[in-house]
Amino acid sequence: MDAGRLFYTDSTNSMKKDHMVPVLKSFTQHAVNHMKVAFMPPVEDIGPEPLFVQFVFSVSDHHGGTVSGLVFNITVTPVDDRAPEAFTNLLRVEEGGGAFVTEEHLLVQDRDSREEVLRVEVQRMAHHGRLELQGRALQTGDRFTLQDLRGLRLSFVVTNGDSSRSGTLHFTIQHGDRIPPTLHHNTGLRLQDGSTETITTDQLQLTDPDTAVANLSFVITRLPLYGRLLLREVPLSAPLSFTQTDVDELNLSYQHDLVSPAEIDRFYFLPTDGTNRGYLEFGQLREEPAVFNIQVDRVDRTPPSLTTRQSPSVVVDLGGGRYGIFITSKHLQASDPDSPTEELEFSITRPPHFGYLENALTGAYIKGRFTQRDVDQRTVVFVLPADMEVTADSFQFLLTDPAGNTALPEILELSWSRVELSATCYRTCETAGTLQIQIQRNGKSADPAYVAIQVEEGSAKPGRDFTHSTAGLIQFDPGVSVKTWNIYLIDDGLEENHETFTVTLKNPKNAVLGQRMSASVEIIDPRGGF
């Protein structure tokens, strides 16, 4: 018997039965991807039963590697495209008697149907007799089978006693349900938690060539665990079944329970046409329940939150006369049970008043947003204003997760120290003994800070006109805002002009220098120098 053939096609116009089409011996994945490879079923009628065809193939690559013994299965479904045929011969009956109706008198054939499903229906009774099935008179609309003919269970009885009359019986031939239904689509459903989605024919479809769609049913054997099936917006109740018509008319839906887990849900069902046992799936007859899978995706409805918000204050030298404060995970730490922490965003709704935010890795301004990953990687730095005598700033932001959930606005305060001399000019007498230079710290004083101090000689010379404290580094402990640095004046007893030198602050640590970073010191000779 012809099992069909693979062939190459360029268009749907060539998709017709033709025994002259060349058989395809090999093809490429490219041809498959572009729908150039087709299968032609047998040219002749295959009869009432499905035809299961398979071909064995191998796959080779351009390096010569080959995988052999692969099997591709094809199911050819029979199509009932021919009407039954009936042939009759004259039945002779003696007057007042009867005779059996056999296949010699009524022959019925149907290439597409099994004989046991064919039925002969009486459409019009004979005028001068009656048709009996095992002694029971048949009426218009009654049926009998081919087995009744072969078993001599059907007879015709003459009732009028006339010696020479003829009568006519009219029949129609019908066939019963011969093919189980086919589960054509069972792709499952995907929806968000707490929502309701309609189950369509793209997701669930039962077909049957010899059964009306309204008679194709899905009998539920186990309901979903985390939601419910709705039929016309009402929870499905006993009997637990629905029809293909319900699916076709978009009357079936699944509703997920929001408080249930967001995971795979499913229900089990048996497809049936009401007559045959089992159903077909991928060409195989099955009797066990099928599974309809439902993927429930969790929807992120919870806004993120801040677990840490501390005011940063550690000042670092960025080079080029710039100073900054790094904003790290010690200062900003967000969390969200529904989202990866590193993807949480800080959207700036109000930038800093005086300084600005910068990406330390790229050097670019941060104007709109930065992420928790940026914070964790120490790439977010606040650049201090260079020309303003301020020691604090702030910016406002919204914390947002990838789903768009946003927390309430937050403000991050930034503070730092400014160190400077108490004056830009000091005057002292040569006989005063000691001059105390005051260094002041303004602003944030909760952390230690340091600044270097040094003397630049002028007309007054170190060791001859003065000496000073040996410490070249001024340390501000937490909470300390004023420090002194001593200059010891040397009285040489000579009358001389006033002399000067300079005191300068440099290299601050965890602080910035104020405007008074340098001061001149004038030593006055009380003996009348000028």
Coordinates of C-alpha atoms in Angstrom, one line a residue, residues 427-430 492-499 522-530:
R427 CA 50.1 90.6 65.1
T428 CA 52.2 90.0 68.2
C429 CA 55.0 91.5 70.2
E430 CA 58.5 90.1 70.2
D492 CA 66.9 88.8 70.8
G493 CA 67.2 92.2 72.6
L494 CA 68.0 94.0 69.4
E495 CA 66.2 97.0 68.0
E496 CA 64.9 95.9 64.6
N497 CA 62.1 96.4 62.1
H498 CA 58.9 94.5 62.3
E499 CA 59.2 91.0 60.8
E522 CA 53.7 90.1 62.1
I523 CA 56.2 90.3 64.9
I524 CA 56.4 93.9 66.4
D525 CA 59.7 95.0 68.1
P526 CA 58.7 97.1 71.2
R527 CA 61.9 99.0 71.0
G528 CA 60.7 101.2 68.2
G529 CA 61.4 99.3 65.1
F530 CA 59.2 100.0 62.1

